[in-house]
Coordinates of C-alpha atoms in Angstrom, one line a residue:
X21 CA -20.5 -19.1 -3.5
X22 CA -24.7 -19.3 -3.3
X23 CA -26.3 -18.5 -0.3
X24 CA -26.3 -22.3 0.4
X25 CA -23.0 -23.3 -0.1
X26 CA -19.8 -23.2 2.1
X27 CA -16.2 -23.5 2.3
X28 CA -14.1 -26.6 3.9
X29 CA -10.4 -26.3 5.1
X30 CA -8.8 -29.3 5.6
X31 CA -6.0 -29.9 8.2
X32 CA -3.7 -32.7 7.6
X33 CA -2.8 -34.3 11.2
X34 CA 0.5 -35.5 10.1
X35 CA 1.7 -32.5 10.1
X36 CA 2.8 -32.7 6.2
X37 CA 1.2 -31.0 3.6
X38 CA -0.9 -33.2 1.3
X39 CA -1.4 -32.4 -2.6
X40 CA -4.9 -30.4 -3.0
X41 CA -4.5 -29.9 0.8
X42 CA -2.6 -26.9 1.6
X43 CA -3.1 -25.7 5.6
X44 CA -6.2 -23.4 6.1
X45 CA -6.5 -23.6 2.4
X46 CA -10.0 -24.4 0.9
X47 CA -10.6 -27.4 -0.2
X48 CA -13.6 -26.7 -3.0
X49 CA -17.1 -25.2 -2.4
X50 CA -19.8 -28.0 -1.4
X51 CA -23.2 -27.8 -1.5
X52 CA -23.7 -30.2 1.8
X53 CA -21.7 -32.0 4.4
X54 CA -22.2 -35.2 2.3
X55 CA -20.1 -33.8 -0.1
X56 CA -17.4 -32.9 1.9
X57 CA -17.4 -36.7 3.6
X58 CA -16.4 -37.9 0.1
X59 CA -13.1 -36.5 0.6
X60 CA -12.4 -39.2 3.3
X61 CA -14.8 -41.7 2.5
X62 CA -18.7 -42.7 2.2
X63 CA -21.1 -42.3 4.6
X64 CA -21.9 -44.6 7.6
X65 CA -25.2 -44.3 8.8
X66 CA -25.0 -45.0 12.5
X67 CA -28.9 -45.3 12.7
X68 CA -31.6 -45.4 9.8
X69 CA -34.2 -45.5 11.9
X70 CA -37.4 -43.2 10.5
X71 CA -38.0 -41.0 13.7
X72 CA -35.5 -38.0 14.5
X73 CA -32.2 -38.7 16.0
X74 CA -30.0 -35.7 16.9
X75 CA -27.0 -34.3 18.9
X76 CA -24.8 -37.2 18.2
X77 CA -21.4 -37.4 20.2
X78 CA -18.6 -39.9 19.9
X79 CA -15.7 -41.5 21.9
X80 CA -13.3 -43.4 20.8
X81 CA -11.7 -47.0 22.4
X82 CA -8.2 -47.2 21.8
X83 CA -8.0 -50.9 22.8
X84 CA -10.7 -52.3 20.5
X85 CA -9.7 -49.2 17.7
X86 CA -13.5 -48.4 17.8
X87 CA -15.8 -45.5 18.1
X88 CA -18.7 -45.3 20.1
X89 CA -21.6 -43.0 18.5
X90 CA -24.1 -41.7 21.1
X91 CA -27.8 -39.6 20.1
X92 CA -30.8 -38.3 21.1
X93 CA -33.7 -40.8 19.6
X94 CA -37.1 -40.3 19.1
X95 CA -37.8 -44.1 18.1
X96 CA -40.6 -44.4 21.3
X97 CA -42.7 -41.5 20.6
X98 CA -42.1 -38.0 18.9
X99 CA -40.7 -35.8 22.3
X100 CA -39.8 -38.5 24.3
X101 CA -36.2 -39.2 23.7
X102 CA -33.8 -41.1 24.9
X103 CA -30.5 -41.9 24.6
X104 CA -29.5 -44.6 21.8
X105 CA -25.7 -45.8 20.8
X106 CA -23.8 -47.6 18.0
X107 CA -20.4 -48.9 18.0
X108 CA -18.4 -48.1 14.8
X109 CA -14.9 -50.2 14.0
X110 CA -11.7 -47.8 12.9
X111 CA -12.8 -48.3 9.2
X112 CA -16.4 -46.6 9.6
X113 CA -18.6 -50.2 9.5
X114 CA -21.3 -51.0 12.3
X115 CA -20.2 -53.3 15.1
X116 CA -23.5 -54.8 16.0
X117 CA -26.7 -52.9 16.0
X118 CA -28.6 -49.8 17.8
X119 CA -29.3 -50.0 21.0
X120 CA -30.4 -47.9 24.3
X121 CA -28.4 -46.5 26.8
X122 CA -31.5 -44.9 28.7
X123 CA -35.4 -45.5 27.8
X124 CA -37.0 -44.4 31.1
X125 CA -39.6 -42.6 31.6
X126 CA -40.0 -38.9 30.2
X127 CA -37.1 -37.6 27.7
X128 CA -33.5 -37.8 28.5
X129 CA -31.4 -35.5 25.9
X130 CA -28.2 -34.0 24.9
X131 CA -25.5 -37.1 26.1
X132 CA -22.1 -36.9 26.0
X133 CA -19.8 -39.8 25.6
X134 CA -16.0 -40.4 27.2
X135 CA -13.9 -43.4 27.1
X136 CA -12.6 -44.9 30.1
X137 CA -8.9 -46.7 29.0
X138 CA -8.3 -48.2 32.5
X139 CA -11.8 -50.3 32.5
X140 CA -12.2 -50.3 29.1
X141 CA -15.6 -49.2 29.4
X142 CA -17.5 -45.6 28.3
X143 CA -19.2 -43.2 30.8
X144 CA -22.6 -41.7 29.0
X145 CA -24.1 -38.7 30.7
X146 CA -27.3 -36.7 29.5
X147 CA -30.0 -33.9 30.8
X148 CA -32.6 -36.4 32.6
X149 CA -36.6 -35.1 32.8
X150 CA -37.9 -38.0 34.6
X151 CA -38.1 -36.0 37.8
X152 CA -39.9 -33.3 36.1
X153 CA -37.0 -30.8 35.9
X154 CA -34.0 -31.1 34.3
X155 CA -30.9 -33.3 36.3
X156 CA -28.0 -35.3 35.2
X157 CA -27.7 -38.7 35.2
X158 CA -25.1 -41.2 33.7
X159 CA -24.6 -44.7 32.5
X160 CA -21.7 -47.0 32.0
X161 CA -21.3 -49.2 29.3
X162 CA -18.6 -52.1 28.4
X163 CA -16.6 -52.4 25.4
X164 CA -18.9 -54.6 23.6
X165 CA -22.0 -52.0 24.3
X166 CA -23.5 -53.6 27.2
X167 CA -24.9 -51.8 30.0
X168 CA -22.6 -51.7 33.1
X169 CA -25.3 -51.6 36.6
X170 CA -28.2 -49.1 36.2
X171 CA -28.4 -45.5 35.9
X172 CA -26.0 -43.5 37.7
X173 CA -28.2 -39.8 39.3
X174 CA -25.0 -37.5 39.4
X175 CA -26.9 -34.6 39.9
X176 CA -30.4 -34.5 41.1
X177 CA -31.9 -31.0 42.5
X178 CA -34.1 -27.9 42.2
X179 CA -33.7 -26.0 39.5
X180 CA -32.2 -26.9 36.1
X181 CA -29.0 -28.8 35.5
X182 CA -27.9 -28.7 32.1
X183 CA -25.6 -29.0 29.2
X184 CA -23.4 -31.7 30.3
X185 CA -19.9 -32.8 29.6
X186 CA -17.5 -35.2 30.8
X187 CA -13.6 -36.2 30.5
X188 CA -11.5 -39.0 31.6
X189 CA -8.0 -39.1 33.9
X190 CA -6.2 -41.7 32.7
X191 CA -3.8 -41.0 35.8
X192 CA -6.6 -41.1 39.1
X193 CA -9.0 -43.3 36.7
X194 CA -11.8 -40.6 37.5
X195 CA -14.3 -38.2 35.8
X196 CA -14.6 -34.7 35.5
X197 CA -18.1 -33.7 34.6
X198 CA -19.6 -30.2 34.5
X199 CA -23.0 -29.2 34.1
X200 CA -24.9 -25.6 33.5
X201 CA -26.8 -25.2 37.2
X202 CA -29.7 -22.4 37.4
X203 CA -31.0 -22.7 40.3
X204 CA -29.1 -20.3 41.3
X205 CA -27.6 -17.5 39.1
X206 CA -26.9 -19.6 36.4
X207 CA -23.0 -21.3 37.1
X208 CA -21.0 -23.6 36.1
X209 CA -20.1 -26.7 38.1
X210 CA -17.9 -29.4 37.9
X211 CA -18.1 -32.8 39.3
X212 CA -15.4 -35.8 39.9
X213 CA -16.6 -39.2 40.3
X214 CA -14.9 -42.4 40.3
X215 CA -14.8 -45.5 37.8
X216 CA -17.7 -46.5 39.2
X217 CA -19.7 -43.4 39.0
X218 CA -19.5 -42.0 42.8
X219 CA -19.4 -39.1 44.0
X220 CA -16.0 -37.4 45.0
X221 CA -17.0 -33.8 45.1
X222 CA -18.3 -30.6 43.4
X223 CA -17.1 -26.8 42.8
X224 CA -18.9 -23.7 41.7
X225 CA -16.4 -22.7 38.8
X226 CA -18.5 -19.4 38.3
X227 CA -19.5 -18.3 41.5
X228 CA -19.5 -14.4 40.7
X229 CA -22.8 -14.5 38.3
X230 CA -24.9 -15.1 35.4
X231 CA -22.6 -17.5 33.1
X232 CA -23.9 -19.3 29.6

């Protein structure tokens, strides 16, 4: 291989080997990820807009058999992102068009996306500078990519809260989200909040020390 190129494995989920698809056997050297998505398909773009969108996550709806793409977006100004999504049918076409989760004041970066299957709804959460530090806020958004009520502040404090993720419970239709927190030594929290994006309660999962 050149310096530039790399390997891909492919992993059939049907458990079944496929011809030209042995397990954790290479598929072919590729010169770019584009490459490699011609094995399954062509590209989508989710967004062509010319500014810089980055850290894209996805969720996917299992009633409406769609995806929902979520990115930092510099489409208002270079260094003051927000958050943008794009629903995305089962077959890799646009459902609709771009549009903003958060466009408040200051950046808001690095979301993460999680279906909720009882509401049929997403939770978006993201690193929120409109405060002046760093804190986590979160939106909900329906199945048709409408905003559900306003901005959700699920963690707003000294110091820096970053790095956020979130996942769904099906069984107590709640949210587990944790968060990087450094206002202290640098832990690991995690937070459950309802459907609706209220506050249960919080633990300190690294209480010991410095964690990354």
């Amino acid at each position: 291989m050149g310096s530039g190129d790399f390997k891909v494995y492919g992993f059939n989920p049907n458990g079944t080997q496929k011809a030209g698809w042995p397990f954790a056997t290479p598929l072919g050297t590729v010169n770019s990820v584009a490459d490699f998505i011609g094995f399954l398909g062509t590209n989508t773009a989710a967004t062509t807009n010319a500014s810089a969108q980055i850290k894209p996550q996805v969720a996917y709806n299992t009633t409406a058999n769609q995806y929902l793409v979520v990115w930092d977006d510099e489409r208002n100004g270079a260094g003051n992102q927000d958050i943008f999504a794009q629903r995305v049918d089962a077959n890799g076409n646009l459902v609709g068009v771009n549009f903003g989760v958060v466009t408040a004041a200051a950046s808001q970066a690095t979301p993460d996306v999680v279906y909720n299957s009882t509401a049929n709804e997403y939770l978006v959460m993201w690193e929120d500078f409109r405060y002046g530090n760093t804190d986590i806020f979160g939106q909900r958004v329906d199945a048709a990519g409408n905003l559900v009520g306003g901005n959700i502040s699920l963690v707003v404090g000294p110091g820096q809260q970053r790095w956020p993720t979130v996942a769904y419970n099906s069984a107590t239709n709640q949210y587990l989200l944790t968060y990087s927190n450094d206002a202290g030594d640098g832990e690991i929290f995690a937070l459950r909040v309802d459907a609706a994006g209220n506050f249960l309660n919080d633990v300190n999962l690294t209480p010991a020390g410095l964690q990354n």
